Every structure is written in C-alpha cells, then in structure tokens.
Coordinates of C-alpha atoms in Angstrom, one line a residue:
Chain A
M25 CA -18.6 10.2 -29.1
P26 CA -16.1 8.3 -27.1
A27 CA -13.3 6.0 -29.2
S28 CA -14.2 2.2 -28.3
V29 CA -11.8 -0.5 -26.8
C30 CA -10.8 -3.6 -27.8
V31 CA -10.4 -6.1 -25.5
V32 CA -9.9 -9.8 -26.0
G33 CA -9.6 -12.4 -23.1
S34 CA -11.4 -14.7 -21.2
V35 CA -15.3 -15.6 -20.7
A36 CA -16.1 -18.3 -17.6
L37 CA -18.6 -19.4 -15.0
D38 CA -17.1 -19.6 -12.2
S39 CA -17.3 -20.9 -8.6
I40 CA -16.5 -19.1 -5.7
Q41 CA -15.8 -19.6 -2.0
T42 CA -14.5 -16.9 0.4
P43 CA -15.0 -15.7 3.4
S44 CA -18.3 -14.3 2.9
G45 CA -19.9 -16.8 1.0
K46 CA -20.2 -18.8 -2.3
A47 CA -21.7 -17.9 -5.4
M48 CA -22.2 -21.0 -8.4
E49 CA -21.5 -20.6 -12.3
V50 CA -21.6 -16.6 -11.9
L51 CA -20.0 -14.9 -15.1
G52 CA -16.6 -14.3 -15.0
G53 CA -13.4 -13.9 -17.0
S54 CA -10.9 -11.2 -17.6
C55 CA -13.0 -10.7 -21.2
S56 CA -16.3 -9.6 -19.2
Y57 CA -14.6 -8.1 -16.5
F58 CA -12.5 -5.6 -18.0
A59 CA -16.0 -5.1 -20.5
V60 CA -18.1 -4.4 -17.9
A61 CA -16.4 -1.6 -16.3
A62 CA -14.8 -0.1 -19.4
S63 CA -18.9 0.1 -20.2
L64 CA -19.1 2.5 -18.0
F65 CA -16.9 4.9 -19.5
A66 CA -17.3 3.9 -24.0
P67 CA -18.3 1.8 -26.2
V68 CA -16.4 -2.0 -26.5
N69 CA -15.8 -4.5 -28.5
M70 CA -15.3 -7.9 -26.7
V71 CA -13.5 -10.8 -28.5
A72 CA -13.6 -14.1 -26.9
V73 CA -15.4 -17.5 -26.8
V74 CA -18.3 -19.3 -25.5
G75 CA -19.8 -22.3 -25.6
R76 CA -23.0 -23.5 -25.9
D77 CA -24.5 -23.2 -22.7
F78 CA -23.8 -20.1 -22.3
P79 CA -26.6 -18.4 -20.8
A80 CA -28.5 -15.9 -22.9
R81 CA -29.3 -13.5 -19.6
E82 CA -25.6 -13.2 -19.3
R83 CA -25.6 -12.2 -22.9
E84 CA -28.4 -10.1 -23.2
F85 CA -26.9 -8.2 -19.8
L86 CA -23.5 -7.2 -21.7
A87 CA -25.6 -6.7 -24.9
G88 CA -27.6 -4.1 -22.2
R89 CA -24.1 -2.3 -21.8
G90 CA -23.5 -1.1 -24.7
I91 CA -20.8 -4.3 -25.5
N92 CA -20.7 -5.0 -28.9
L93 CA -20.7 -9.2 -29.3
T94 CA -20.0 -9.5 -32.5
G95 CA -16.3 -10.8 -31.5
V96 CA -18.0 -13.6 -29.3
E97 CA -18.0 -16.7 -30.9
E98 CA -20.2 -19.4 -29.8
V99 CA -18.7 -22.9 -30.5
D100 CA -19.8 -26.7 -29.9
G101 CA -18.8 -27.5 -26.6
R102 CA -19.2 -26.5 -22.8
T103 CA -18.1 -22.2 -21.6
F104 CA -15.0 -22.3 -19.8
R105 CA -15.1 -23.3 -16.1
W106 CA -12.9 -22.0 -12.8
T107 CA -13.9 -23.1 -9.2
G108 CA -11.8 -21.4 -6.8
R109 CA -11.8 -20.8 -3.2
Y110 CA -10.0 -17.8 -1.1
H111 CA -8.2 -18.1 2.5
E112 CA -9.2 -15.5 4.9
D113 CA -7.0 -14.0 4.2
M114 CA -7.9 -13.7 0.3
N115 CA -4.3 -12.8 -0.9
I116 CA -4.8 -16.5 -1.3
R117 CA -6.9 -18.9 -3.4
D118 CA -6.9 -22.4 -4.2
T119 CA -8.1 -23.6 -7.7
L120 CA -10.2 -26.5 -6.9
D121 CA -11.1 -27.3 -10.7
L122 CA -10.2 -26.0 -13.8
Q123 CA -12.4 -26.9 -17.2
L124 CA -11.2 -24.9 -20.3
N125 CA -13.2 -26.8 -22.4
V126 CA -13.9 -24.1 -26.1
F127 CA -11.2 -22.4 -24.3
A128 CA -8.6 -24.6 -24.6
D129 CA -9.1 -24.0 -28.8
F130 CA -9.5 -20.4 -28.6
A131 CA -8.0 -18.5 -31.3
P132 CA -9.3 -15.3 -32.0
R133 CA -10.7 -13.7 -34.5
L134 CA -11.8 -10.1 -35.2
P135 CA -14.9 -9.4 -36.5
E136 CA -14.2 -6.8 -39.6
S137 CA -15.7 -3.8 -37.9
Y138 CA -13.0 -4.2 -34.8
R139 CA -9.9 -4.4 -37.2
D140 CA -9.9 -0.4 -37.0
S141 CA -9.6 0.1 -33.2
T142 CA -7.5 2.7 -31.8
L143 CA -7.3 0.9 -28.1
V144 CA -7.4 -2.3 -27.2
F145 CA -5.9 -4.4 -24.4
L146 CA -5.0 -8.0 -24.1
A147 CA -5.7 -9.2 -21.2
N148 CA -4.5 -12.6 -19.9
I149 CA -4.3 -14.9 -22.3
Q150 CA -1.6 -17.1 -23.9
P151 CA 0.8 -14.4 -24.8
R152 CA 1.0 -16.1 -27.9
L153 CA -2.8 -15.6 -29.1
Q154 CA -2.1 -11.8 -28.1
N155 CA 0.4 -11.3 -30.6
E156 CA -2.3 -12.7 -33.3
V157 CA -4.8 -10.1 -32.1
L158 CA -2.4 -7.5 -32.6
A159 CA -1.6 -8.5 -35.7
Q160 CA -5.2 -8.1 -36.6
L161 CA -5.4 -4.5 -35.8
R162 CA -5.0 -2.0 -38.7
A163 CA -4.8 2.0 -36.6
V164 CA -4.0 0.1 -33.2
E165 CA -2.9 3.6 -31.3
L166 CA -2.4 2.0 -27.6
V167 CA -2.1 -1.7 -26.7
G168 CA -3.0 -2.7 -23.1
A169 CA -1.6 -6.1 -21.9
D170 CA -1.6 -8.5 -18.7
T171 CA 0.1 -11.6 -18.0
I172 CA 0.1 -14.2 -14.9
D173 CA 3.4 -16.2 -13.7
H174 CA 2.8 -19.4 -16.2
W175 CA 2.9 -17.6 -19.1
I176 CA 6.2 -15.5 -17.7
K177 CA 7.3 -19.1 -17.4
E178 CA 5.9 -21.1 -19.6
Q179 CA 6.5 -18.7 -22.9
R180 CA 9.0 -16.1 -21.9
A181 CA 9.8 -15.7 -25.8
D182 CA 6.2 -14.9 -26.8
L183 CA 6.0 -12.6 -24.0
E184 CA 8.8 -10.9 -24.8
A185 CA 7.6 -11.0 -28.3
L186 CA 4.3 -9.2 -26.8
L187 CA 6.0 -6.6 -24.2
A188 CA 7.8 -5.0 -27.2
K189 CA 4.5 -3.9 -28.5
V190 CA 2.6 -3.1 -25.5
D191 CA 2.1 0.4 -24.2
I192 CA 0.9 -0.1 -21.0
L193 CA 0.8 -3.3 -18.8
S194 CA -1.3 -3.8 -16.2
I195 CA 0.8 -6.9 -13.6
N196 CA 0.8 -7.8 -10.2
D197 CA 3.8 -7.0 -7.8
A198 CA 4.6 -10.7 -7.9
E199 CA 4.1 -10.8 -11.8
A200 CA 6.1 -8.0 -11.6
M201 CA 8.7 -9.3 -9.5
L202 CA 9.3 -12.9 -11.6
L203 CA 8.7 -11.6 -15.6
S204 CA 12.4 -8.8 -14.0
G205 CA 13.9 -11.7 -11.7
A206 CA 14.1 -8.5 -8.9
A207 CA 13.1 -8.3 -5.1
N208 CA 12.5 -4.5 -5.5
I209 CA 10.1 -2.8 -6.9
V210 CA 11.5 0.0 -8.4
T211 CA 13.9 -2.4 -10.1
A212 CA 11.5 -4.3 -11.2
A213 CA 9.6 -1.5 -13.0
R214 CA 13.3 -0.1 -14.3
R215 CA 14.3 -3.3 -16.3
I216 CA 10.3 -4.4 -17.5
L217 CA 10.3 -0.5 -19.3
A218 CA 13.5 -1.6 -20.8
M219 CA 11.8 -4.9 -22.4
G220 CA 9.3 -2.4 -24.3
P221 CA 5.9 -0.7 -22.3
K222 CA 6.2 3.0 -21.6
T223 CA 4.3 2.5 -18.5
L224 CA 4.1 -0.1 -15.8
L225 CA 1.2 -1.0 -14.0
V226 CA 1.7 -2.5 -10.4
K227 CA -1.0 -4.0 -8.6
R228 CA -1.0 -4.4 -5.2
G229 CA -4.3 -5.7 -4.0
E230 CA -5.7 -4.0 -1.2
Y231 CA -2.2 -1.7 -0.8
G232 CA -3.2 0.5 -4.5
A233 CA -1.1 0.5 -7.6
L234 CA 2.0 2.1 -8.7
Q235 CA 2.4 3.4 -12.6
F236 CA 6.2 3.6 -13.8
A237 CA 6.8 5.7 -16.4
A238 CA 10.1 6.8 -17.6
N239 CA 10.8 9.8 -14.8
D240 CA 7.9 9.3 -13.3
V241 CA 5.5 7.5 -10.6
F242 CA 2.1 7.5 -9.1
A243 CA 1.1 5.8 -6.5
V244 CA -2.7 5.7 -5.7
P245 CA -4.3 3.3 -2.2
A246 CA -6.7 1.4 -3.2
F247 CA -10.2 2.6 -1.7
P248 CA -10.6 0.8 2.4
L249 CA -13.2 -1.0 2.5
E250 CA -15.0 -2.6 5.6
R251 CA -16.7 -5.3 3.7
V252 CA -14.7 -6.9 0.7
V253 CA -16.6 -9.7 -0.7
D254 CA -14.9 -11.6 -4.0
P255 CA -11.9 -10.3 -5.2
T256 CA -12.0 -12.1 -8.1
G257 CA -11.7 -9.5 -11.5
A258 CA -10.9 -6.7 -9.1
G259 CA -7.3 -6.4 -11.6
D260 CA -9.6 -6.6 -14.2
C261 CA -12.2 -3.9 -13.4
F262 CA -9.1 -1.5 -12.7
A263 CA -7.8 -2.1 -16.2
G264 CA -11.9 -2.0 -18.0
G265 CA -11.9 1.4 -15.9
L266 CA -8.5 2.6 -16.8
F267 CA -8.8 2.3 -20.5
G268 CA -12.3 3.2 -20.8
S269 CA -11.7 6.6 -19.2
L270 CA -9.0 7.0 -21.1
A271 CA -10.8 6.2 -24.1
A272 CA -13.6 8.3 -23.2
A273 CA -11.4 11.5 -22.4
G274 CA -9.6 10.5 -25.9
A275 CA -6.1 11.8 -24.2
L276 CA -3.3 10.4 -23.4
D277 CA -1.4 12.7 -21.4
R278 CA 0.4 12.7 -17.5
K279 CA -3.0 14.4 -16.3
T280 CA -5.4 12.2 -18.3
L281 CA -3.6 8.6 -17.3
R282 CA -3.3 9.6 -13.7
R283 CA -6.6 10.4 -13.3
A284 CA -7.5 7.0 -15.5
I285 CA -5.7 5.0 -13.0
V286 CA -7.7 6.3 -10.2
Y287 CA -11.1 5.3 -12.2
G288 CA -9.6 2.1 -12.2
S289 CA -8.9 1.8 -8.5
V290 CA -12.6 3.1 -8.1
L291 CA -13.8 0.1 -10.5
A292 CA -12.1 -2.6 -8.3
S293 CA -13.4 -1.2 -5.1
F294 CA -16.7 -1.6 -6.8
A295 CA -15.6 -5.0 -8.5
V296 CA -14.8 -6.3 -4.7
E297 CA -17.7 -5.6 -3.1
D298 CA -20.2 -8.5 -4.0
F299 CA -19.6 -11.7 -5.6
G300 CA -18.1 -11.9 -9.4
L301 CA -20.1 -8.8 -11.7
N302 CA -22.8 -8.8 -9.1
R303 CA -22.1 -5.4 -7.9
L304 CA -21.0 -3.5 -11.4
R305 CA -24.9 -5.1 -12.1
S306 CA -26.2 -2.0 -10.6
L307 CA -23.5 0.7 -10.7
G308 CA -24.1 3.4 -12.4
R309 CA -21.9 5.9 -13.7
A310 CA -23.3 9.0 -10.8
E311 CA -21.8 5.9 -8.0
V312 CA -18.5 6.1 -9.8
D313 CA -18.3 9.9 -9.9
T314 CA -18.8 9.8 -6.5
R315 CA -15.7 7.6 -5.3
Y316 CA -13.6 8.9 -7.7
R317 CA -14.8 12.0 -5.0
Q318 CA -13.9 10.1 -1.9
F319 CA -10.3 9.1 -3.8
M320 CA -9.6 13.2 -3.9
A321 CA -10.6 13.1 -0.3
L322 CA -8.5 10.2 0.6
T323 CA -5.4 11.1 -1.2
D324 CA -5.6 15.0 -0.7
F325 CA -2.5 17.0 1.2
H326 CA -1.1 19.4 -2.6
S327 CA -4.8 22.2 -1.7
Chain B
M23 CA 9.5 29.5 17.9
P24 CA 7.7 26.3 17.5
A25 CA 6.8 24.3 20.9
S26 CA 8.7 21.8 21.6
V27 CA 7.9 17.5 22.0
C28 CA 8.7 15.8 25.0
V29 CA 9.3 11.7 23.9
V30 CA 10.1 9.1 26.1
G31 CA 10.9 5.4 24.9
S32 CA 14.3 3.6 24.8
V33 CA 17.7 4.1 23.7
A34 CA 19.7 1.6 22.6
L35 CA 22.9 -0.2 20.6
D36 CA 21.9 -1.9 17.6
S37 CA 23.9 -4.4 15.9
I38 CA 21.6 -5.0 12.5
Q39 CA 22.2 -7.6 9.9
T40 CA 20.2 -6.8 6.6
P41 CA 20.7 -8.0 3.3
S42 CA 22.9 -5.3 2.3
G43 CA 25.1 -5.8 5.5
K44 CA 25.7 -5.2 8.8
A45 CA 26.3 -2.7 11.2
M46 CA 27.6 -2.8 14.9
E47 CA 25.9 -1.1 17.9
V48 CA 24.8 2.0 15.7
L49 CA 22.6 4.1 18.1
G50 CA 18.9 3.0 17.8
G51 CA 16.3 2.7 20.1
S52 CA 12.7 4.3 19.6
C53 CA 13.2 7.1 21.3
S54 CA 16.4 8.2 19.8
Y55 CA 15.1 7.7 16.1
F56 CA 11.8 9.9 17.1
A57 CA 14.1 12.7 17.9
V58 CA 16.7 12.7 15.3
A59 CA 13.1 13.1 13.0
A60 CA 11.4 15.7 15.5
S61 CA 14.5 17.6 15.5
L62 CA 14.3 18.8 11.7
F63 CA 11.2 20.9 12.7
A64 CA 11.2 21.6 16.5
P65 CA 12.7 21.3 19.5
V66 CA 12.8 18.1 21.0
N67 CA 12.4 17.2 25.2
M68 CA 14.3 13.6 25.8
V69 CA 13.2 10.7 28.3
A70 CA 15.1 8.1 28.5
V71 CA 17.8 6.2 30.4
V72 CA 21.5 4.9 29.2
G73 CA 24.4 3.1 30.9
R74 CA 28.0 4.0 32.1
D75 CA 28.6 2.8 28.5
F76 CA 26.7 4.7 26.4
P77 CA 28.9 6.8 23.8
A78 CA 30.0 10.6 24.2
R79 CA 29.8 11.3 20.8
E80 CA 26.1 9.8 20.6
R81 CA 25.1 12.3 23.4
E82 CA 27.2 15.2 21.3
F83 CA 25.3 14.1 18.0
L84 CA 22.3 14.3 19.7
A85 CA 22.6 18.0 21.6
G86 CA 24.4 18.9 18.3
R87 CA 20.6 18.6 17.1
G88 CA 19.0 20.8 19.6
I89 CA 17.5 17.9 21.3
N90 CA 17.2 18.7 25.2
L91 CA 18.9 15.5 27.0
T92 CA 18.2 16.6 30.8
G93 CA 16.1 13.7 30.8
V94 CA 18.0 11.1 29.4
E95 CA 19.4 9.7 33.0
E96 CA 22.9 8.0 32.3
V97 CA 23.1 5.2 35.8
D98 CA 25.3 2.6 36.3
G99 CA 25.3 -0.7 34.3
R100 CA 24.5 -0.8 30.2
T101 CA 22.9 0.4 27.8
F102 CA 20.2 -1.8 26.5
R103 CA 21.2 -4.1 22.9
W104 CA 19.4 -5.4 20.3
T105 CA 20.9 -7.3 18.0
G106 CA 18.7 -8.2 14.9
R107 CA 18.7 -9.8 11.7
Y108 CA 16.4 -8.8 8.5
H109 CA 15.5 -11.3 6.0
E110 CA 15.7 -11.2 1.9
D111 CA 11.9 -10.2 2.7
M112 CA 12.5 -7.3 5.2
N113 CA 9.0 -7.3 6.1
I114 CA 10.8 -10.2 8.5
R115 CA 12.9 -9.5 11.3
D116 CA 14.6 -12.6 14.2
T117 CA 15.7 -10.7 17.6
L118 CA 19.0 -12.8 17.8
D119 CA 19.4 -11.2 21.2
L120 CA 17.9 -8.7 23.6
Q121 CA 19.8 -7.3 26.1
L122 CA 17.4 -4.7 28.2
N123 CA 20.4 -3.7 31.0
V124 CA 19.8 -0.7 32.3
F125 CA 16.6 -0.3 30.6
A126 CA 15.3 -3.2 32.8
D127 CA 15.0 -0.9 35.6
F128 CA 13.5 2.4 33.4
A129 CA 11.4 4.8 35.5
P130 CA 11.1 7.4 33.5
R131 CA 11.0 10.9 35.2
L132 CA 10.1 13.8 33.9
P133 CA 12.6 17.0 35.1
E134 CA 10.7 20.1 36.1
S135 CA 11.6 21.7 32.6
Y136 CA 10.0 19.4 31.0
R137 CA 6.7 19.0 33.1
D138 CA 5.0 21.5 31.0
S139 CA 5.2 20.1 27.7
T140 CA 2.2 20.5 25.7
L141 CA 3.3 17.9 22.9
V142 CA 4.4 14.2 23.8
F143 CA 5.0 11.6 22.8
L144 CA 5.1 8.2 24.6
A145 CA 7.1 5.9 22.1
N146 CA 7.3 1.9 22.8
I147 CA 7.6 1.4 26.3
Q148 CA 5.7 -0.7 28.7
P149 CA 2.2 0.7 28.9
R150 CA 2.3 1.2 32.5
L151 CA 5.3 3.3 32.2
Q152 CA 3.7 5.3 29.4
N153 CA 0.8 5.9 32.0
E154 CA 3.1 7.2 33.7
V155 CA 4.7 10.0 32.3
L156 CA 1.4 11.5 31.8
A157 CA 0.2 12.0 34.9
Q158 CA 3.8 13.5 35.5
L159 CA 2.8 16.2 32.2
R160 CA 0.6 19.4 33.8
A161 CA -0.4 21.2 30.2
V162 CA -0.3 18.7 27.7
E163 CA -2.7 19.5 24.8
L164 CA -1.4 16.7 22.3
V165 CA -1.0 13.0 23.5
G166 CA 0.6 10.3 21.0
A167 CA 1.6 6.8 21.4
D168 CA 3.1 3.9 20.1
T169 CA 2.8 0.1 21.6
I170 CA 4.0 -3.2 20.3
D171 CA 2.1 -7.0 20.1
H172 CA 3.6 -7.7 23.8
W173 CA 2.2 -5.0 25.5
I174 CA -1.0 -5.9 23.4
K175 CA -0.9 -9.4 24.9
E176 CA 0.6 -8.7 27.7
Q177 CA -0.4 -5.9 29.6
R178 CA -4.2 -5.3 27.7
A179 CA -5.5 -3.4 31.0
D180 CA -2.6 -0.8 31.6
L181 CA -3.0 -0.4 27.4
E182 CA -6.3 0.6 27.7
A183 CA -6.4 3.2 30.7
L184 CA -3.7 4.5 28.1
L185 CA -5.5 4.7 25.1
A186 CA -8.6 6.1 27.1
K187 CA -5.7 9.2 26.8
V188 CA -4.2 9.0 23.8
D189 CA -5.4 12.0 20.8
I190 CA -3.0 10.0 17.9
L191 CA -2.1 6.0 18.0
S192 CA 0.6 4.8 16.2
I193 CA 0.9 1.0 15.4
N194 CA 1.9 -1.2 12.3
D195 CA -1.3 -3.2 10.4
A196 CA -0.7 -6.2 12.6
E197 CA -0.8 -4.5 15.8
A198 CA -4.4 -3.1 14.8
M199 CA -5.4 -6.8 13.9
L200 CA -4.3 -8.0 17.6
L201 CA -5.7 -5.1 18.9
S202 CA -9.1 -4.8 17.5
G203 CA -9.3 -8.3 17.3
A204 CA -10.5 -7.5 13.6
A205 CA -9.3 -9.4 10.6
N206 CA -10.3 -6.0 8.2
I207 CA -8.4 -2.9 9.0
V208 CA -11.6 -0.8 8.5
T209 CA -13.6 -2.7 10.8
A210 CA -10.0 -2.4 13.4
A211 CA -9.6 1.2 12.9
R212 CA -13.5 1.8 13.7
R213 CA -12.7 -0.3 17.2
I214 CA -9.8 1.3 18.0
L215 CA -11.4 4.6 17.4
A216 CA -14.3 3.8 20.0
M217 CA -10.9 3.2 22.9
G218 CA -10.3 6.3 22.8
P219 CA -7.7 7.7 20.6
K220 CA -8.9 10.6 18.1
T221 CA -6.7 9.4 15.3
L222 CA -4.9 5.8 14.1
L223 CA -2.6 5.8 12.0
V224 CA -1.8 2.4 11.1
K225 CA 1.9 2.0 9.3
R226 CA 1.8 0.1 6.6
G227 CA 5.5 -1.0 5.6
E228 CA 6.2 -0.7 2.0
Y229 CA 3.0 0.2 1.1
G230 CA 2.9 3.6 3.4
A231 CA 0.4 4.9 5.9
L232 CA -3.8 5.2 6.7
Q233 CA -5.4 7.9 9.1
F234 CA -8.0 7.2 10.4
A235 CA -10.6 9.6 12.3
A236 CA -14.0 10.5 12.9
N237 CA -15.7 10.4 9.2
D238 CA -12.1 11.3 7.8
V239 CA -9.7 8.7 6.0
F240 CA -6.2 9.6 4.7
A241 CA -3.9 7.5 2.8
V242 CA -0.6 7.9 1.9
P243 CA 1.7 5.7 0.1
A244 CA 5.4 4.8 1.5
F245 CA 8.1 6.5 -1.0
P246 CA 9.2 3.8 -3.7
L247 CA 12.7 3.3 -2.7
E248 CA 15.1 1.2 -5.3
R249 CA 17.9 0.7 -2.6
V250 CA 16.4 -0.1 1.4
V251 CA 19.2 -0.6 3.6
D252 CA 17.7 -0.8 7.0
P253 CA 13.6 -0.8 7.9
T254 CA 15.3 -0.1 11.8
G255 CA 13.1 2.4 13.3
A256 CA 10.9 3.2 10.3
G257 CA 8.2 3.4 12.3
D258 CA 9.6 5.9 14.9
C259 CA 11.1 8.2 12.4
F260 CA 7.6 8.2 10.8
A261 CA 5.8 9.2 14.6
G262 CA 8.9 12.1 15.5
G263 CA 8.3 13.7 11.7
L264 CA 4.7 13.6 11.7
F265 CA 5.3 15.2 16.0
G266 CA 7.8 17.6 14.9
S267 CA 6.2 19.2 12.2
L268 CA 2.8 19.1 14.3
A269 CA 4.8 21.2 16.7
A270 CA 6.5 23.3 14.2
A271 CA 2.6 24.5 12.5
G272 CA 1.6 25.1 15.6
A273 CA -1.9 24.1 14.4
L274 CA -4.1 20.2 14.7
D275 CA -6.9 20.9 12.0
R276 CA -7.0 18.0 9.1
K277 CA -5.2 19.7 6.6
T278 CA -2.2 20.4 9.2
L279 CA -2.4 16.6 10.2
R280 CA -2.5 15.4 6.7
R281 CA 0.6 17.3 5.8
A282 CA 2.4 16.1 9.1
I283 CA 1.6 12.3 8.1
V284 CA 3.6 13.0 5.1
Y285 CA 6.5 14.7 6.4
G286 CA 6.4 11.6 8.9
S287 CA 6.6 9.7 5.8
V288 CA 9.1 11.6 3.8
L289 CA 11.2 10.8 7.0
A290 CA 10.6 7.2 7.2
S291 CA 11.8 6.7 3.5
F292 CA 14.8 8.5 4.3
A293 CA 15.7 6.6 7.6
V294 CA 14.9 3.5 5.7
E295 CA 17.8 4.3 3.3
D296 CA 21.0 3.7 5.7
F297 CA 22.4 1.7 8.6
G298 CA 20.6 3.0 12.3
L299 CA 20.0 6.6 12.3
N300 CA 22.9 7.3 9.7
R301 CA 21.1 8.4 7.3
L302 CA 19.7 10.8 9.3
R303 CA 22.7 12.1 10.5
S304 CA 23.7 14.7 7.5
L305 CA 20.1 15.0 6.5
G306 CA 18.8 18.6 6.1
R307 CA 15.5 20.4 6.2
A308 CA 16.3 21.3 2.1
E309 CA 16.3 17.4 1.4
V310 CA 13.3 16.9 3.3
D311 CA 11.1 19.3 1.7
T312 CA 12.2 18.3 -1.9
R313 CA 10.8 14.6 -0.9
Y314 CA 7.9 16.0 0.3
R315 CA 7.5 17.9 -3.0
Q316 CA 8.4 14.6 -4.5
F317 CA 5.7 12.9 -2.7
M318 CA 3.2 15.4 -3.9
A319 CA 4.2 14.5 -7.4
L320 CA 3.5 10.8 -6.9
T321 CA 0.3 11.1 -5.2
D322 CA -1.5 14.3 -7.9
F323 CA -3.9 13.4 -9.5
H324 CA -6.2 16.4 -8.1
S325 CA -5.1 19.4 -9.9

C-alpha cells in the first residue's frame, strides 16, 4: 500500500467561460483538483472547508475516489465561489466574481489520523495557513507547496518562512520571476533554490514544465492537444499527479522524481480536455499509462 | 564524406541592440547563420549576394569554415543592412532601419557545381526566388524551407506553390498560426502538412521546438540559458544544425531526424550566447557534442 498524500487548499464551486463554452458551479479549487489527480495513484487525505450548500454528490464523488474527507470541515455558510472568463488566448483570464464565503475564515485543522502523514502538499492558500498546517504534522518527510502572485506581493515574510521548510515548490514562470526579481528563468531558479526549496518546478502552461535542483535541470513539454476546453486547475492536477505518483513509488531519487513530473504532466493534459474536473471523473489508470507512453514517444531521441 | 548542403538566403551586416549591449555591422542574414551552423557537420554551398563593401575578413571566415562561396555573387552597390533593437522581453524586436541595397535585385543563380546538390535549404527570401532556386536543381532529394509573416501575407500564391515541393518547413509558432488560420498549434500543423510539407518544424524560441509529421510528434525544449545576449539568427542556426547533421548522417529515418532536430537546438542555444555569429566563430564540434549530451540529460526520463 503506497504512502498517503495529505493536501490542504481550497474547495470551490466554479463558473467558467472559455472559447469552448461554459460550465456553471462545477467542483473546483486547488485542493479538489490536486486530490482527484493524486487519487489515481495513492490514498489522499484532504483538508479543506465547505459550506452547507456543498453538493452531496460531489462529496460522494470524492469519497468514491478513495479520498479521505475526514479533514473536510462543513460549516455554516456558503462554499467558496469563483467566476472567471478565459480569452481566446487561454493564457489570459479575467476573474468576474469572487466570493470567499466560508473560505474567508479557513483555519485548517488536521484530524489526528492525518498527523503522521509523511507527504504533504500545501496548495495555494495564505502562506500563514500553510505554515500552520506544517506545524501540525509530526512525521513529514516531503513538503510540497504552491503559491500565487498575490501572496508573493502581500505576505512575503510568511511565504519566506514557509519556503525555508519546503522541499518542492511548484509555481508558474511569472510567479518565479516575481518571487526572485529575475528576468531569466535560470537566474530565478537559482535564487529561489537559495530560499530553501530543494526542487523548483516551473509550470509553463502549453509549453510544459522545468524542474530545477542543485546541478540538475529537467524539461518536459506539455502534451500537444488539438482541443483545450478549460485550463482551470491544470497546475493543481500537475502537482497531484506528481505527488500521487511519488507516494506510490515510495522513493525520491532523481529518476523517480522525473517520472513523477511526467505523470503530473499527463494529469494536467487530461484536466484541460473538459470543464472543471469532468475529464478526470471518468479517467482510469490505464488511460494515464497510455498517455505516459505517448509522452515517452513525444520526447524520445535517447535510444 | 557527407553530402553537401546547398543554402540560399540573405547575407547582411546587422547592427543590433539588446538588453546585453550592442554590436555594429556584424555578419548576419539567414544564409550566413545557416551556413556557419551547418558547416560544423557537412560541406555547405552558399548562394547569396553581397556588395562591394562586404568585408574580406568575413569572406575569409566563411571560406575558413569550409563553406563554398562560388555562389556568393559580389555586385556593385552596398551589402544588405539591418538595424534592430530587442526589448527587455527578447521575444519582441523593432526594426529601426532596413536597407536592402544589392539584396533588392537578388536573382539567385546556382553555379553548375551546385546543381547536383541533393539537400537544399531555402532560407527566408521571397517565395518566388525560392521556387526559382528549386527549378535549377537537378537531383534534389530533400528540400527545406523557411518563410516569414510578410510572405505569408503578401505572396501567398508563390508560397503555396513552393510548399507543395517542400519536405521540411521550418517556421515559428506565430507564422504557423498565420499560414494555417488556426489558433491551436496541432490544428495548424495538420493544415500545413496538408499543403505539402512532410514535416513541419515549429520554432518556439525559449520554449523549444515541435516537429509534426503524419502520425508523429516530437518535442524538444530549448536549452535553459542564464545569459541570452542576442536571439538574432537562432532559427537559422537551428535549421543549419538540423540540415548539416542530416547531411552528415546520410539518412532520413525518424530517429535520425529527431537527433538532427536536437543538433539544431544545440546550435540555436550557442547562437544566442553572443552577438551575431560571434559565439559560433569559436565553436568546435566537441562543444557541440557536449551540449548534445546535456540535452539528453535535460530531457531523459526514458531509461
């Protein structure tokens, strides 16, 4: 039985417009995307907050994926809502409406049964809360984290305190530039690694991802897709696939980490094929492994 | 002895400003970049035009790389001049001055000794002239071509006539979108392959390159560099490394083509490390092979 992955982050109901159409009040949030992607590989312990309106069918869907919901607190009020619209160039999106609702007062509390988790992913929430989650873990061996431009600008001190304790930081290229103050991604990576993380993952959307570690760089392209329906959550699915497959592998060597990054890329490539988590609802491990082999064919010139 | 590569294109004297500094009247033009990159691998036959002011030292430099200059005509007038400035984001550049000079009346004539060339690369010039060069070749087996947005917009009919005869088309992502009318690169590739080319290479600058062929896609990242001095000519060096290594390999199978694309990426990565062709002047085959192995390490998760 693989190690389980503990993840803390947001659970939201998203309303999304893209050039392909729209979807109303679909399950979203960094924690949901991560958990569903990771659940293809390993048991997942979720830490999040939802309101009384959180649909029972979504709770059943998550539980049906083997995701432990003991840490998903249901409190009085409405679940976090996000409404956004993507441009023709789907790298650009506008937030049309944001209602934090019960998420505004989120104070993550780990159930006793989670506190011995060895792998934890701190999806995008306030760095202060990410630090508080870490403090509740007794036996953590691998800490992953994500963040966004807002926290880099507004909660720098809390974020720096967190980075000193992070093993794998997963952010996009614009965030890496902002965090480091560098205009070049290699310089940015060098500076960020000096802040604490042993590994930096730079997500570059349709261009793939770069992994930087001391004296090692790994590049993987995104899977070329003819139809991208909704990019929401792709980065969280990337992290979920990565940490899920690391938990399943039970190792952390260079080769295992590279394979995990490719599994992350596989999950991200499926995530964007439909709105919200729709594509991942029907996704099975056999399809994942088929696309992993397609990634091998896509990039192979070594043999 | 490997097959030789025949290349037709521009030879220019470029004045370039980038965030790293500036260089005045340095050797440039698509034909120069391609020829110098290809000369690391195979004999090159150049077809171009220069003015009476073309520096003897540049002629000697090219000849010293084993490049055949029989087809480089020197005519009355001044050599093509280009002056450009790159922004902090080096994907954006402004042309400050353009003097076609002798290039305005370029009518490429292949010396008799070139007409049995089996590999030809039609670097960026008017599609009408690219067609005229092809018509002068008697035994061509592999036709490569590049073009730019200007010809896609202004000389579409001549370009389409050319594409029907091209084996490998090498253009950037914006040009692929413009040529195909597609907003998605996979759709763009499908449409462009239907126009004639058996292989489409999509150059994506710092994000690398994609190769599309019937039922086959290959992706290679760009080499992550901490210091990019001048991106001018990177695409031509990519094509030069690719065609040079294909000529040297004497084969065209899938594996050889993929390796050639990586050699192209290697040459492009060196080209941007200094102004103009400065980095390639001192570049030797051992350094090329070292970076090729670095590309293998950069992308390997297959073993």
